mmCIF file of C-alpha atoms (C1' of nucleotides) in Angstrom:
data_model
loop_
_atom_site.group_PDB
_atom_site.id
_atom_site.type_symbol
_atom_site.label_atom_id
_atom_site.label_comp_id
_atom_site.label_asym_id
_atom_site.label_seq_id
_atom_site.Cartn_x
_atom_site.Cartn_y
_atom_site.Cartn_z
ATOM 1 C CA MET A 1 -15.407 205.422 260.836
ATOM 2 C CA ASP A 2 -17.258 202.898 258.795
ATOM 3 C CA MET A 3 -16.528 199.691 256.991
ATOM 4 C CA GLU A 4 -14.598 199.961 253.729
ATOM 5 C CA LEU A 5 -14.881 197.756 250.682
ATOM 6 C CA ARG A 6 -11.340 196.459 251.155
ATOM 7 C CA GLN A 7 -12.253 195.220 254.611
ATOM 8 C CA LEU A 8 -15.407 193.536 253.342
ATOM 9 C CA ARG A 9 -13.385 191.809 250.644
ATOM 10 C CA ALA A 10 -10.880 190.636 253.223
ATOM 11 C CA VAL A 11 -13.555 189.243 255.547
ATOM 12 C CA LEU A 12 -15.245 187.436 252.673
ATOM 13 C CA ALA A 13 -11.979 185.977 251.448
ATOM 14 C CA ILE A 14 -11.025 184.786 254.934
ATOM 15 C CA ALA A 15 -14.391 183.116 255.421
ATOM 16 C CA GLU A 16 -14.099 181.313 252.113
ATOM 17 C CA ALA A 17 -10.420 180.435 252.318
ATOM 18 C CA GLY A 18 -10.415 179.355 255.955
ATOM 19 C CA THR A 19 -7.101 180.949 256.836
ATOM 20 C CA LEU A 20 -5.651 184.436 256.578
ATOM 21 C CA THR A 21 -2.720 183.143 254.571
ATOM 22 C CA ALA A 22 -4.942 181.559 251.927
ATOM 23 C CA ALA A 23 -7.109 184.669 251.851
ATOM 24 C CA ALA A 24 -4.027 186.785 251.236
ATOM 25 C CA THR A 25 -3.092 184.660 248.240
ATOM 26 C CA ARG A 26 -6.619 184.936 246.931
ATOM 27 C CA LEU A 27 -6.614 188.719 247.331
ATOM 28 C CA GLY A 28 -3.183 189.118 245.831
ATOM 29 C CA VAL A 29 -1.672 190.778 248.920
ATOM 30 C CA THR A 30 0.575 189.660 251.737
ATOM 31 C CA GLN A 31 -0.715 187.971 254.863
ATOM 32 C CA PRO A 32 0.097 190.820 257.293
ATOM 33 C CA SER A 33 -1.929 193.123 255.080
ATOM 34 C CA VAL A 34 -4.946 190.863 255.416
ATOM 35 C CA SER A 35 -4.346 190.690 259.146
ATOM 36 C CA GLU A 36 -4.459 194.463 259.372
ATOM 37 C CA SER A 37 -7.597 194.702 257.227
ATOM 38 C CA LEU A 38 -9.302 192.189 259.474
ATOM 39 C CA ARG A 39 -8.236 194.058 262.593
ATOM 40 C CA ARG A 40 -9.720 197.290 261.254
ATOM 41 C CA ALA A 41 -12.906 195.486 260.238
ATOM 42 C CA GLU A 42 -13.237 194.105 263.744
ATOM 43 C CA ARG A 43 -12.691 197.542 265.252
ATOM 44 C CA VAL A 44 -15.493 198.925 263.094
ATOM 45 C CA ALA A 45 -17.783 195.977 263.779
ATOM 46 C CA GLY A 46 -17.140 196.302 267.489
ATOM 47 C CA GLY A 47 -16.159 192.705 268.107
ATOM 48 C CA ALA A 48 -14.196 189.722 266.884
ATOM 49 C CA LEU A 49 -15.214 188.381 263.470
ATOM 50 C CA PHE A 50 -13.090 185.245 263.494
ATOM 51 C CA GLN A 51 -11.653 182.922 266.084
ATOM 52 C CA ARG A 52 -8.045 182.574 264.995
ATOM 53 C CA GLY A 53 -5.609 179.838 265.677
ATOM 54 C CA PRO A 54 -2.998 177.633 264.074
ATOM 55 C CA ALA A 55 -5.822 175.609 262.563
ATOM 56 C CA GLY A 56 -7.240 178.578 260.727
ATOM 57 C CA ALA A 57 -9.935 181.213 261.204
ATOM 58 C CA VAL A 58 -13.518 180.322 262.131
ATOM 59 C CA PRO A 59 -16.170 183.045 261.861
ATOM 60 C CA THR A 60 -18.012 184.155 264.979
ATOM 61 C CA ALA A 61 -21.740 184.903 265.041
ATOM 62 C CA LEU A 62 -20.986 188.535 264.286
ATOM 63 C CA GLY A 63 -18.586 187.382 261.580
ATOM 64 C CA GLU A 64 -21.348 185.428 259.870
ATOM 65 C CA VAL A 65 -23.481 188.563 259.760
ATOM 66 C CA VAL A 66 -20.674 190.577 258.253
ATOM 67 C CA VAL A 67 -19.894 187.890 255.687
ATOM 68 C CA ALA A 68 -23.493 187.692 254.522
ATOM 69 C CA HIS A 69 -23.808 191.433 254.065
ATOM 70 C CA ALA A 70 -20.342 191.763 252.574
ATOM 71 C CA MET A 71 -21.473 189.435 249.824
ATOM 72 C CA ALA A 72 -24.525 191.610 249.165
ATOM 73 C CA VAL A 73 -22.499 194.807 249.021
ATOM 74 C CA LEU A 74 -19.800 193.347 246.800
ATOM 75 C CA GLU A 75 -22.403 191.904 244.463
ATOM 76 C CA ALA A 76 -23.846 195.381 244.075
ATOM 77 C CA MET A 77 -20.334 196.611 243.340
ATOM 78 C CA ASP A 78 -19.886 193.863 240.757
ATOM 79 C CA ARG A 79 -23.116 194.873 239.068
ATOM 80 C CA PHE A 80 -21.890 198.444 239.073
ATOM 81 C CA THR A 81 -18.530 197.571 237.585
ATOM 82 C CA ALA A 82 -20.069 195.360 234.918
ATOM 83 C CA THR A 83 -22.454 198.106 233.857
ATOM 84 C CA ALA A 84 -19.812 200.826 233.885
ATOM 85 C CA GLU A 85 -17.544 198.728 231.704
ATOM 86 C CA ARG A 86 -20.141 198.600 228.978
ATOM 87 C CA HIS A 87 -19.473 202.290 228.491
ATOM 88 C CA HIS A 88 -15.844 201.631 227.611
ATOM 89 C CA PRO A 89 -15.890 198.604 225.316
ATOM 90 C CA ALA A 90 -12.814 199.802 223.440
ATOM 91 C CA GLN A 91 -10.627 199.528 226.500
ATOM 92 C CA LEU A 92 -11.464 195.892 227.089
ATOM 93 C CA PRO A 93 -10.512 192.904 224.968
ATOM 94 C CA ALA A 94 -13.368 190.820 223.676
ATOM 95 C CA ALA A 95 -13.555 187.611 225.681
ATOM 96 C CA VAL A 96 -15.972 184.946 226.728
ATOM 97 C CA ARG A 97 -17.135 185.002 230.317
ATOM 98 C CA PHE A 98 -17.277 181.300 230.863
ATOM 99 C CA ALA A 99 -15.479 178.691 232.842
ATOM 100 C CA CYS A 100 -15.493 175.121 231.636
ATOM 101 C CA SER A 101 -13.792 171.831 232.081
ATOM 102 C CA PRO A 102 -12.246 170.727 229.928
ATOM 103 C CA LEU A 103 -12.025 173.609 227.465
ATOM 104 C CA ALA A 104 -11.710 171.400 224.417
ATOM 105 C CA HIS A 105 -15.174 169.967 224.993
ATOM 106 C CA LEU A 106 -16.911 173.321 225.210
ATOM 107 C CA PRO A 107 -19.708 173.444 222.642
ATOM 108 C CA GLU A 108 -20.243 176.510 220.554
ATOM 109 C CA ALA A 109 -23.776 177.306 221.594
ATOM 110 C CA PRO A 110 -23.313 177.961 225.313
ATOM 111 C CA ILE A 111 -20.515 180.429 224.640
ATOM 112 C CA SER A 112 -22.631 182.761 222.543
ATOM 113 C CA ALA A 113 -25.556 182.261 224.861
ATOM 114 C CA LEU A 114 -23.552 183.124 227.929
ATOM 115 C CA ALA A 115 -21.523 185.970 226.483
ATOM 116 C CA GLY A 116 -23.108 189.107 227.839
ATOM 117 C CA GLU A 117 -23.878 190.567 231.189
ATOM 118 C CA THR A 118 -23.529 187.513 233.316
ATOM 119 C CA TRP A 119 -20.457 185.784 234.563
ATOM 120 C CA CYS A 120 -21.192 182.103 234.357
ATOM 121 C CA VAL A 121 -19.459 179.088 235.763
ATOM 122 C CA GLY A 122 -20.228 175.955 233.843
ATOM 123 C CA GLU A 123 -18.921 172.516 233.112
ATOM 124 C CA SER A 124 -19.056 170.538 229.941
ATOM 125 C CA HIS A 125 -19.136 166.764 230.168
ATOM 126 C CA ASP A 126 -17.620 164.142 227.959
ATOM 127 C CA ASP A 127 -20.907 163.628 226.151
ATOM 128 C CA GLY A 128 -20.577 167.219 224.871
ATOM 129 C CA LEU A 129 -23.343 168.722 226.953
ATOM 130 C CA ALA A 130 -22.552 171.822 228.994
ATOM 131 C CA GLU A 131 -24.019 172.423 232.391
ATOM 132 C CA ASN A 132 -24.430 175.866 233.858
ATOM 133 C CA LEU A 133 -23.458 175.523 237.506
ATOM 134 C CA ALA A 134 -23.784 179.088 238.699
ATOM 135 C CA ALA A 135 -24.421 182.592 237.505
ATOM 136 C CA ALA A 136 -22.824 185.674 238.958
ATOM 137 C CA PHE A 137 -22.623 189.380 238.360
ATOM 138 C CA GLY A 138 -18.876 189.665 238.579
ATOM 139 C CA PRO A 139 -15.620 188.177 239.780
ATOM 140 C CA THR A 140 -16.557 188.397 243.456
ATOM 141 C CA THR A 141 -19.369 185.925 243.209
ATOM 142 C CA ALA A 142 -18.045 183.999 240.230
ATOM 143 C CA LEU A 143 -14.864 183.081 242.049
ATOM 144 C CA SER A 144 -16.822 182.301 245.223
ATOM 145 C CA THR A 145 -18.828 179.407 243.892
ATOM 146 C CA PRO A 146 -17.944 176.015 245.345
ATOM 147 C CA HIS A 147 -17.710 174.667 241.797
ATOM 148 C CA ILE A 148 -14.786 176.855 240.817
ATOM 149 C CA ASN A 149 -12.254 174.620 242.494
ATOM 150 C CA ARG A 150 -13.463 171.561 240.628
ATOM 151 C CA LEU A 151 -12.725 173.100 237.241
ATOM 152 C CA SER A 152 -9.493 172.128 235.585
ATOM 153 C CA LEU A 153 -9.520 174.855 232.969
ATOM 154 C CA GLU A 154 -10.981 178.335 232.928
ATOM 155 C CA LEU A 155 -11.605 180.977 230.334
ATOM 156 C CA VAL A 156 -12.279 184.236 232.091
ATOM 157 C CA ARG A 157 -12.803 187.872 231.340
ATOM 158 C CA ALA A 158 -9.724 189.855 230.537
ATOM 159 C CA GLN A 159 -9.640 191.704 233.811
ATOM 160 C CA HIS A 160 -6.479 192.510 235.596
ATOM 161 C CA GLU A 161 -7.862 191.901 239.073
ATOM 162 C CA VAL A 162 -8.839 188.349 238.224
ATOM 163 C CA VAL A 163 -5.326 187.569 237.134
ATOM 164 C CA GLU A 164 -3.923 188.896 240.364
ATOM 165 C CA GLN A 165 -6.404 186.882 242.424
ATOM 166 C CA THR A 166 -5.434 183.520 241.058
ATOM 167 C CA PRO A 167 -5.526 180.881 243.780
ATOM 168 C CA ALA A 168 -2.201 179.341 244.665
ATOM 169 C CA HIS A 169 -3.099 175.905 243.349
ATOM 170 C CA ARG A 170 -3.743 177.260 239.890
ATOM 171 C CA GLN A 171 -1.406 178.676 237.322
ATOM 172 C CA TRP A 172 -1.745 180.747 234.192
ATOM 173 C CA LEU A 173 -1.089 179.184 230.828
ATOM 174 C CA THR A 174 -1.657 182.144 228.526
ATOM 175 C CA ARG A 175 -2.145 185.791 229.219
ATOM 176 C CA HIS A 176 -3.546 187.689 226.256
ATOM 177 C CA PRO A 177 -6.188 188.326 225.134
ATOM 178 C CA GLU A 178 -7.719 185.555 227.182
ATOM 179 C CA TRP A 179 -6.299 183.734 230.155
ATOM 180 C CA THR A 180 -6.665 180.183 231.243
ATOM 181 C CA THR A 181 -5.843 178.516 234.505
ATOM 182 C CA THR A 182 -5.239 174.950 235.390
ATOM 183 C CA PRO A 183 -4.499 173.071 238.584
ATOM 184 C CA ALA A 184 -0.787 172.824 239.247
ATOM 185 C CA ASP A 185 -0.923 169.044 239.017
ATOM 186 C CA HIS A 186 -2.754 169.124 235.692
ATOM 187 C CA SER A 187 -1.127 167.022 232.999
ATOM 188 C CA MET B 1 -7.790 200.795 241.373
ATOM 189 C CA ASP B 2 -11.502 200.596 241.850
ATOM 190 C CA MET B 3 -14.298 202.797 243.086
ATOM 191 C CA GLU B 4 -14.424 203.423 246.829
ATOM 192 C CA LEU B 5 -17.470 204.013 248.989
ATOM 193 C CA ARG B 6 -16.393 207.568 249.734
ATOM 194 C CA GLN B 7 -16.398 208.367 246.034
ATOM 195 C CA LEU B 8 -19.818 206.811 245.533
ATOM 196 C CA ARG B 9 -21.161 208.896 248.399
ATOM 197 C CA ALA B 10 -19.670 212.022 246.873
ATOM 198 C CA VAL B 11 -21.148 211.345 243.433
ATOM 199 C CA LEU B 12 -24.568 210.657 244.934
ATOM 200 C CA ALA B 13 -24.465 213.791 247.059
ATOM 201 C CA ILE B 14 -23.437 215.935 244.088
ATOM 202 C CA ALA B 15 -26.237 214.552 241.938
ATOM 203 C CA GLU B 16 -28.795 215.255 244.645
ATOM 204 C CA ALA B 17 -27.460 218.610 245.767
ATOM 205 C CA GLY B 18 -26.785 220.002 242.312
ATOM 206 C CA THR B 19 -23.511 221.671 243.188
ATOM 207 C CA LEU B 20 -20.253 220.516 244.714
ATOM 208 C CA THR B 21 -20.525 223.169 247.400
ATOM 209 C CA ALA B 22 -23.935 221.955 248.554
ATOM 210 C CA ALA B 23 -22.763 218.346 248.401
ATOM 211 C CA ALA B 24 -19.822 219.237 250.625
ATOM 212 C CA THR B 25 -22.170 220.694 253.233
ATOM 213 C CA ARG B 26 -24.323 217.599 253.046
ATOM 214 C CA LEU B 27 -21.315 215.312 253.454
ATOM 215 C CA GLY B 28 -19.843 217.362 256.257
ATOM 216 C CA VAL B 29 -16.552 218.050 254.461
ATOM 217 C CA THR B 30 -15.063 220.983 252.604
ATOM 218 C CA GLN B 31 -15.736 221.672 248.974
ATOM 219 C CA PRO B 32 -12.178 221.001 247.709
ATOM 220 C CA SER B 33 -12.397 217.580 249.338
ATOM 221 C CA VAL B 34 -15.527 216.776 247.351
ATOM 222 C CA SER B 35 -13.828 218.075 244.234
ATOM 223 C CA GLU B 36 -10.965 215.676 244.769
ATOM 224 C CA SER B 37 -13.278 212.734 245.476
ATOM 225 C CA LEU B 38 -15.133 213.452 242.252
ATOM 226 C CA ARG B 39 -11.900 213.693 240.306
ATOM 227 C CA ARG B 40 -10.799 210.304 241.592
ATOM 228 C CA ALA B 41 -14.207 208.828 240.817
ATOM 229 C CA GLU B 42 -13.969 210.130 237.275
ATOM 230 C CA ARG B 43 -10.502 208.686 236.872
ATOM 231 C CA VAL B 44 -11.819 205.289 237.955
ATOM 232 C CA ALA B 45 -14.932 205.536 235.795
ATOM 233 C CA GLY B 46 -12.822 206.535 232.809
ATOM 234 C CA GLY B 47 -14.778 209.658 231.903
ATOM 235 C CA ALA B 48 -16.484 212.772 233.158
ATOM 236 C CA LEU B 49 -19.416 212.176 235.516
ATOM 237 C CA PHE B 50 -20.653 215.763 235.717
ATOM 238 C CA GLN B 51 -20.563 218.810 233.493
ATOM 239 C CA ARG B 52 -19.397 221.499 235.860
ATOM 240 C CA GLY B 53 -19.868 225.220 235.702
ATOM 241 C CA PRO B 54 -20.783 228.248 237.749
ATOM 242 C CA ALA B 55 -24.406 227.127 237.521
ATOM 243 C CA GLY B 56 -23.714 223.812 239.188
ATOM 244 C CA ALA B 57 -22.985 220.228 238.197
ATOM 245 C CA VAL B 58 -25.120 218.282 235.725
ATOM 246 C CA PRO B 59 -24.565 214.527 235.461
ATOM 247 C CA THR B 60 -23.417 213.046 232.172
ATOM 248 C CA ALA B 61 -24.779 209.800 230.764
ATOM 249 C CA LEU B 62 -21.993 207.924 232.495
ATOM 250 C CA GLY B 63 -22.707 209.928 235.629
ATOM 251 C CA GLU B 64 -26.319 208.744 235.654
ATOM 252 C CA VAL B 65 -25.134 205.152 235.523
ATOM 253 C CA VAL B 66 -22.771 205.693 238.407
ATOM 254 C CA VAL B 67 -25.424 207.475 240.473
ATOM 255 C CA ALA B 68 -27.926 204.672 240.019
ATOM 256 C CA HIS B 69 -25.486 201.991 241.043
ATOM 257 C CA ALA B 70 -24.028 204.083 243.840
ATOM 258 C CA MET B 71 -27.493 204.157 245.374
ATOM 259 C CA ALA B 72 -27.739 200.382 245.146
ATOM 260 C CA VAL B 73 -24.348 199.828 246.748
ATOM 261 C CA LEU B 74 -24.947 202.338 249.522
ATOM 262 C CA GLU B 75 -28.342 200.831 250.259
ATOM 263 C CA ALA B 76 -26.649 197.484 250.718
ATOM 264 C CA MET B 77 -24.191 199.176 253.053
ATOM 265 C CA ASP B 78 -27.061 200.733 254.985
ATOM 266 C CA ARG B 79 -28.698 197.337 255.380
ATOM 267 C CA PHE B 80 -25.377 195.979 256.573
ATOM 268 C CA THR B 81 -24.885 198.746 259.108
ATOM 269 C CA ALA B 82 -28.431 198.454 260.408
ATOM 270 C CA THR B 83 -28.043 194.722 260.933
ATOM 271 C CA ALA B 84 -24.622 195.005 262.539
ATOM 272 C CA GLU B 85 -25.907 197.575 264.989
ATOM 273 C CA ARG B 86 -28.467 195.135 266.346
ATOM 274 C CA HIS B 87 -25.529 193.213 267.778
ATOM 275 C CA HIS B 88 -24.507 196.217 269.888
ATOM 276 C CA PRO B 89 -27.734 197.691 271.248
ATOM 277 C CA ALA B 90 -26.037 198.819 274.437
ATOM 278 C CA GLN B 91 -23.747 201.185 272.585
ATOM 279 C CA LEU B 92 -26.624 203.043 270.951
ATOM 280 C CA PRO B 93 -29.177 205.300 272.610
ATOM 281 C CA ALA B 94 -32.782 204.274 272.231
ATOM 282 C CA ALA B 95 -34.479 206.579 269.762
ATOM 283 C CA VAL B 96 -37.331 206.666 267.319
ATOM 284 C CA ARG B 97 -36.452 206.452 263.681
ATOM 285 C CA PHE B 98 -39.091 208.753 262.357
ATOM 286 C CA ALA B 99 -39.357 212.153 260.805
ATOM 287 C CA CYS B 100 -42.557 214.108 261.054
ATOM 288 C CA SER B 101 -44.006 217.553 260.657
ATOM 289 C CA PRO B 102 -44.984 218.968 262.985
ATOM 290 C CA LEU B 103 -43.729 216.846 265.825
ATOM 291 C CA ALA B 104 -46.478 217.891 268.226
ATOM 292 C CA HIS B 105 -49.107 216.270 266.026
ATOM 293 C CA LEU B 106 -47.438 212.899 265.846
ATOM 294 C CA PRO B 107 -49.812 210.225 267.111
ATOM 295 C CA GLU B 108 -48.547 207.535 269.410
ATOM 296 C CA ALA B 109 -49.345 204.556 267.237
ATOM 297 C CA PRO B 110 -47.119 205.221 264.220
ATOM 298 C CA ILE B 111 -44.073 205.709 266.395
ATOM 299 C CA SER B 112 -44.197 202.258 267.919
ATOM 300 C CA ALA B 113 -45.160 200.766 264.605
ATOM 301 C CA LEU B 114 -42.244 202.342 262.816
ATOM 302 C CA ALA B 115 -39.618 201.827 265.474
ATOM 303 C CA GLY B 116 -37.571 198.894 264.318
ATOM 304 C CA GLU B 117 -35.493 197.990 261.328
ATOM 305 C CA THR B 118 -36.706 200.581 258.934
ATOM 306 C CA TRP B 119 -35.899 204.229 258.703
ATOM 307 C CA CYS B 120 -39.147 205.943 257.876
ATOM 308 C CA VAL B 121 -39.928 209.426 256.693
ATOM 309 C CA GLY B 122 -43.486 210.429 257.467
ATOM 310 C CA GLU B 123 -45.697 213.420 257.933
ATOM 311 C CA SER B 124 -48.590 213.920 260.295
ATOM 312 C CA HIS B 125 -51.397 216.213 259.218
ATOM 313 C CA ASP B 126 -53.579 218.550 261.194
ATOM 314 C CA ASP B 127 -56.357 215.968 261.333
ATOM 315 C CA GLY B 128 -54.003 213.806 263.420
ATOM 316 C CA LEU B 129 -53.365 211.171 260.762
ATOM 317 C CA ALA B 130 -49.780 210.282 259.953
ATOM 318 C CA GLU B 131 -48.676 209.463 256.448
ATOM 319 C CA ASN B 132 -45.704 207.318 255.693
ATOM 320 C CA LEU B 133 -43.949 209.012 252.809
ATOM 321 C CA ALA B 134 -40.956 206.773 252.338
ATOM 322 C CA ALA B 135 -39.136 203.844 253.860
ATOM 323 C CA ALA B 136 -35.418 203.408 253.827
ATOM 324 C CA PHE B 137 -32.765 201.089 255.160
ATOM 325 C CA GLY B 138 -30.519 203.774 256.532
ATOM 326 C CA PRO B 139 -29.448 207.396 256.503
ATOM 327 C CA THR B 140 -28.263 207.305 252.901
ATOM 328 C CA THR B 141 -31.684 206.669 251.476
ATOM 329 C CA ALA B 142 -33.674 208.283 254.269
ATOM 330 C CA LEU B 143 -31.988 211.632 253.744
ATOM 331 C CA SER B 144 -32.272 211.266 249.976
ATOM 332 C CA THR B 145 -36.041 211.294 249.742
ATOM 333 C CA PRO B 146 -37.545 214.376 248.103
ATOM 334 C CA HIS B 147 -39.886 214.687 251.088
ATOM 335 C CA ILE B 148 -37.129 215.349 253.578
ATOM 336 C CA ASN B 149 -36.819 218.998 252.623
ATOM 337 C CA ARG B 150 -40.520 219.618 253.172
ATOM 338 C CA LEU B 151 -40.349 218.588 256.802
ATOM 339 C CA SER B 152 -40.085 221.334 259.354
ATOM 340 C CA LEU B 153 -39.105 219.086 262.238
ATOM 341 C CA GLU B 154 -37.259 215.813 262.409
ATOM 342 C CA LEU B 155 -36.646 213.181 265.005
ATOM 343 C CA VAL B 156 -33.809 211.017 263.846
ATOM 344 C CA ARG B 157 -31.664 208.190 265.050
ATOM 345 C CA ALA B 158 -28.981 209.177 267.457
ATOM 346 C CA GLN B 159 -26.147 208.634 265.018
ATOM 347 C CA HIS B 160 -23.163 210.872 264.837
ATOM 348 C CA GLU B 161 -22.974 210.840 261.040
ATOM 349 C CA VAL B 162 -26.489 212.150 260.678
ATOM 350 C CA VAL B 163 -25.727 215.088 262.903
ATOM 351 C CA GLU B 164 -22.665 215.947 260.880
ATOM 352 C CA GLN B 165 -24.613 215.705 257.643
ATOM 353 C CA THR B 166 -27.225 218.252 258.537
ATOM 354 C CA PRO B 167 -28.093 220.396 255.510
ATOM 355 C CA ALA B 168 -27.173 224.040 255.729
ATOM 356 C CA HIS B 169 -30.781 225.231 255.807
ATOM 357 C CA ARG B 170 -31.514 223.220 258.925
ATOM 358 C CA GLN B 171 -30.276 223.596 262.434
ATOM 359 C CA TRP B 172 -30.179 221.446 265.529
ATOM 360 C CA LEU B 173 -32.383 222.315 268.476
ATOM 361 C CA THR B 174 -31.419 219.601 270.926
ATOM 362 C CA ARG B 175 -28.633 217.099 270.875
ATOM 363 C CA HIS B 176 -29.118 214.279 273.315
ATOM 364 C CA PRO B 177 -30.455 211.647 273.405
ATOM 365 C CA GLU B 178 -32.522 212.619 270.366
ATOM 366 C CA TRP B 179 -31.963 215.414 267.935
ATOM 367 C CA THR B 180 -34.387 217.576 266.065
ATOM 368 C CA THR B 181 -33.861 219.909 263.185
ATOM 369 C CA THR B 182 -35.872 222.788 261.882
ATOM 370 C CA PRO B 183 -35.563 225.169 258.949
ATOM 371 C CA ALA B 184 -33.533 228.238 259.816
ATOM 372 C CA ASP B 185 -36.563 230.463 259.197
ATOM 373 C CA HIS B 186 -38.822 228.372 261.406
ATOM 374 C CA SER B 187 -40.615 230.374 264.063
ATOM 375 C "C1'" DC C 1 -18.606 241.219 241.989
ATOM 376 C "C1'" DA C 2 -20.654 237.000 243.626
ATOM 377 C "C1'" DT C 3 -20.866 232.134 243.158
ATOM 378 C "C1'" DT C 4 -18.636 227.952 241.717
ATOM 379 C "C1'" DC C 5 -14.917 225.079 240.862
ATOM 380 C "C1'" DT C 6 -9.771 224.098 240.675
ATOM 381 C "C1'" DT C 7 -5.045 224.097 242.270
ATOM 382 C "C1'" DA C 8 -1.381 224.127 245.814
ATOM 383 C "C1'" DC C 9 0.414 222.657 250.077
ATOM 384 C "C1'" DG C 10 0.897 220.430 254.679
ATOM 385 C "C1'" DG C 11 -0.586 217.099 258.430
ATOM 386 C "C1'" DG C 12 -2.621 212.807 259.578
ATOM 387 C "C1'" DA C 13 -4.335 208.223 258.553
ATOM 388 C "C1'" DT C 14 -4.301 204.074 255.736
ATOM 389 C "C1'" DA C 15 -2.327 200.270 252.799
ATOM 390 C "C1'" DC C 16 1.237 197.385 251.731
ATOM 391 C "C1'" DG C 17 5.677 194.966 251.751
ATOM 392 C "C1'" DT C 18 9.616 193.018 254.234
ATOM 393 C "C1'" DA C 19 11.403 191.116 258.266
ATOM 394 C "C1'" DA C 20 11.295 189.386 262.874
ATOM 395 C "C1'" DT C 21 8.565 187.303 266.747
ATOM 396 C "C1'" DT C 22 5.072 184.353 269.046
ATOM 397 C "C1'" DA C 23 2.164 180.310 269.443
ATOM 398 C "C1'" DT C 24 0.319 175.809 268.469
ATOM 399 C "C1'" DT C 25 0.701 171.112 266.645
ATOM 400 C "C1'" DA D 1 10.280 171.639 262.667
ATOM 401 C "C1'" DA D 2 6.238 173.518 260.350
ATOM 402 C "C1'" DT D 3 2.242 176.227 259.915
ATOM 403 C "C1'" DA D 4 -0.388 180.413 261.213
ATOM 404 C "C1'" DA D 5 -0.833 184.777 263.065
ATOM 405 C "C1'" DT D 6 0.944 189.106 265.119
ATOM 406 C "C1'" DT D 7 4.107 192.948 265.676
ATOM 407 C "C1'" DA D 8 7.474 196.378 263.982
ATOM 408 C "C1'" DC D 9 8.924 199.573 260.624
ATOM 409 C "C1'" DG D 10 9.595 202.199 256.240
ATOM 410 C "C1'" DT D 11 7.313 203.953 251.990
ATOM 411 C "C1'" DA D 12 3.622 205.334 248.984
ATOM 412 C "C1'" DT D 13 -0.964 206.851 248.586
ATOM 413 C "C1'" DC D 14 -5.127 208.920 250.014
ATOM 414 C "C1'" DC D 15 -8.089 212.210 252.750
ATOM 415 C "C1'" DC D 16 -9.022 216.620 254.330
ATOM 416 C "C1'" DG D 17 -8.351 221.287 255.786
ATOM 417 C "C1'" DT D 18 -6.707 225.959 254.732
ATOM 418 C "C1'" DA D 19 -5.494 229.285 251.400
ATOM 419 C "C1'" DA D 20 -5.158 231.200 246.955
ATOM 420 C "C1'" DG D 21 -6.326 231.300 241.952
ATOM 421 C "C1'" DA D 22 -9.434 230.886 237.595
ATOM 422 C "C1'" DA D 23 -13.921 231.116 235.244
ATOM 423 C "C1'" DT D 24 -18.674 232.190 234.397
ATOM 424 C "C1'" DG D 25 -22.643 235.425 234.343
#
DNA sequence: CATTCTTACGGGATACGTAATTATT
DNA sequence: AATAATTACGTATCCCGTAAGAATG
């Protein structure tokens, strides 16, 4: 038996979310499901990946190794998915792969410049200038950047998985053909 | 639904083996199982990956894309597995990760030099010099090199999967703690 | 008629949700 | 009490083997 992608995604989500419950929300599944995925991952790895407790889940040394490589594997999968999708443009709505805050201040230029292969996370300031904070190959890495939680408004690719993976503290405003999220306490 | 590792492995094996039957032997499963894996992969990819017929399976344009990225993803998985195994050295038998032809001519130096992270495929000539033909991160890439079929004798890592994946035209001579294979017509 | 692929069917494992239980603060 | 994780259980899906059928040359 070897490690499956679902288990790698679970381990990565737990490491980034800090608790199994938060990871479950991020993955769009229930918490016992994440618990089972983690248990299988630990059986494959041959040891504990997280120290669990009421305070949350802290990765072990072996867990850190798994997390680092899980990121590499899932990035390769993101590259794969992004490339494969180019062969079916008709099935996907045209959308801008950009995240900004706030949306109203987003200049025109960065959108066209960033629309393409790369998933970008950026931020536009009140002076009108946009700053590219991170580049990613797909939702795995794009949603993993530390900056993502600081954004108050997002404009993301029209992918079903992304919608399902919305963090709990964000909510959807519109659904089609582009979605936007905002913190729950956003005015 | 998204692509699973098992499907990527099936697509890669089919592309390299040329037929579903040969890929099944390589993967250590039955041919209908490979057929089903390919069908699921095609459903995920959204189109045919191979043109199938009594002559074999020829990859389509979309198939070539999938094959290329499957290799990248599986290499990342190989790197992951190789690193994770270093945390459990006691569970694995000590063995040399090297393939050579013929084994009797293998000098001492290359073995120690090659024993480590990398899976190497090499060949030693009658003059006693060993040539490193390819380097790989794990069994996926090591067994995928074109040179592997030219070798008459192999000394591989003591991993169960490798034993199960032995091509049909090779056979095992010994099993523990190191295995060797030879062409069926080898004297 | 031989090789290749597909379809059909049954057993076993996995994934997921709901619900109940345990443990720590 | 409240939060976090595990355990228990039922259902749907997937994986794989065996067996039989269809197609090409």
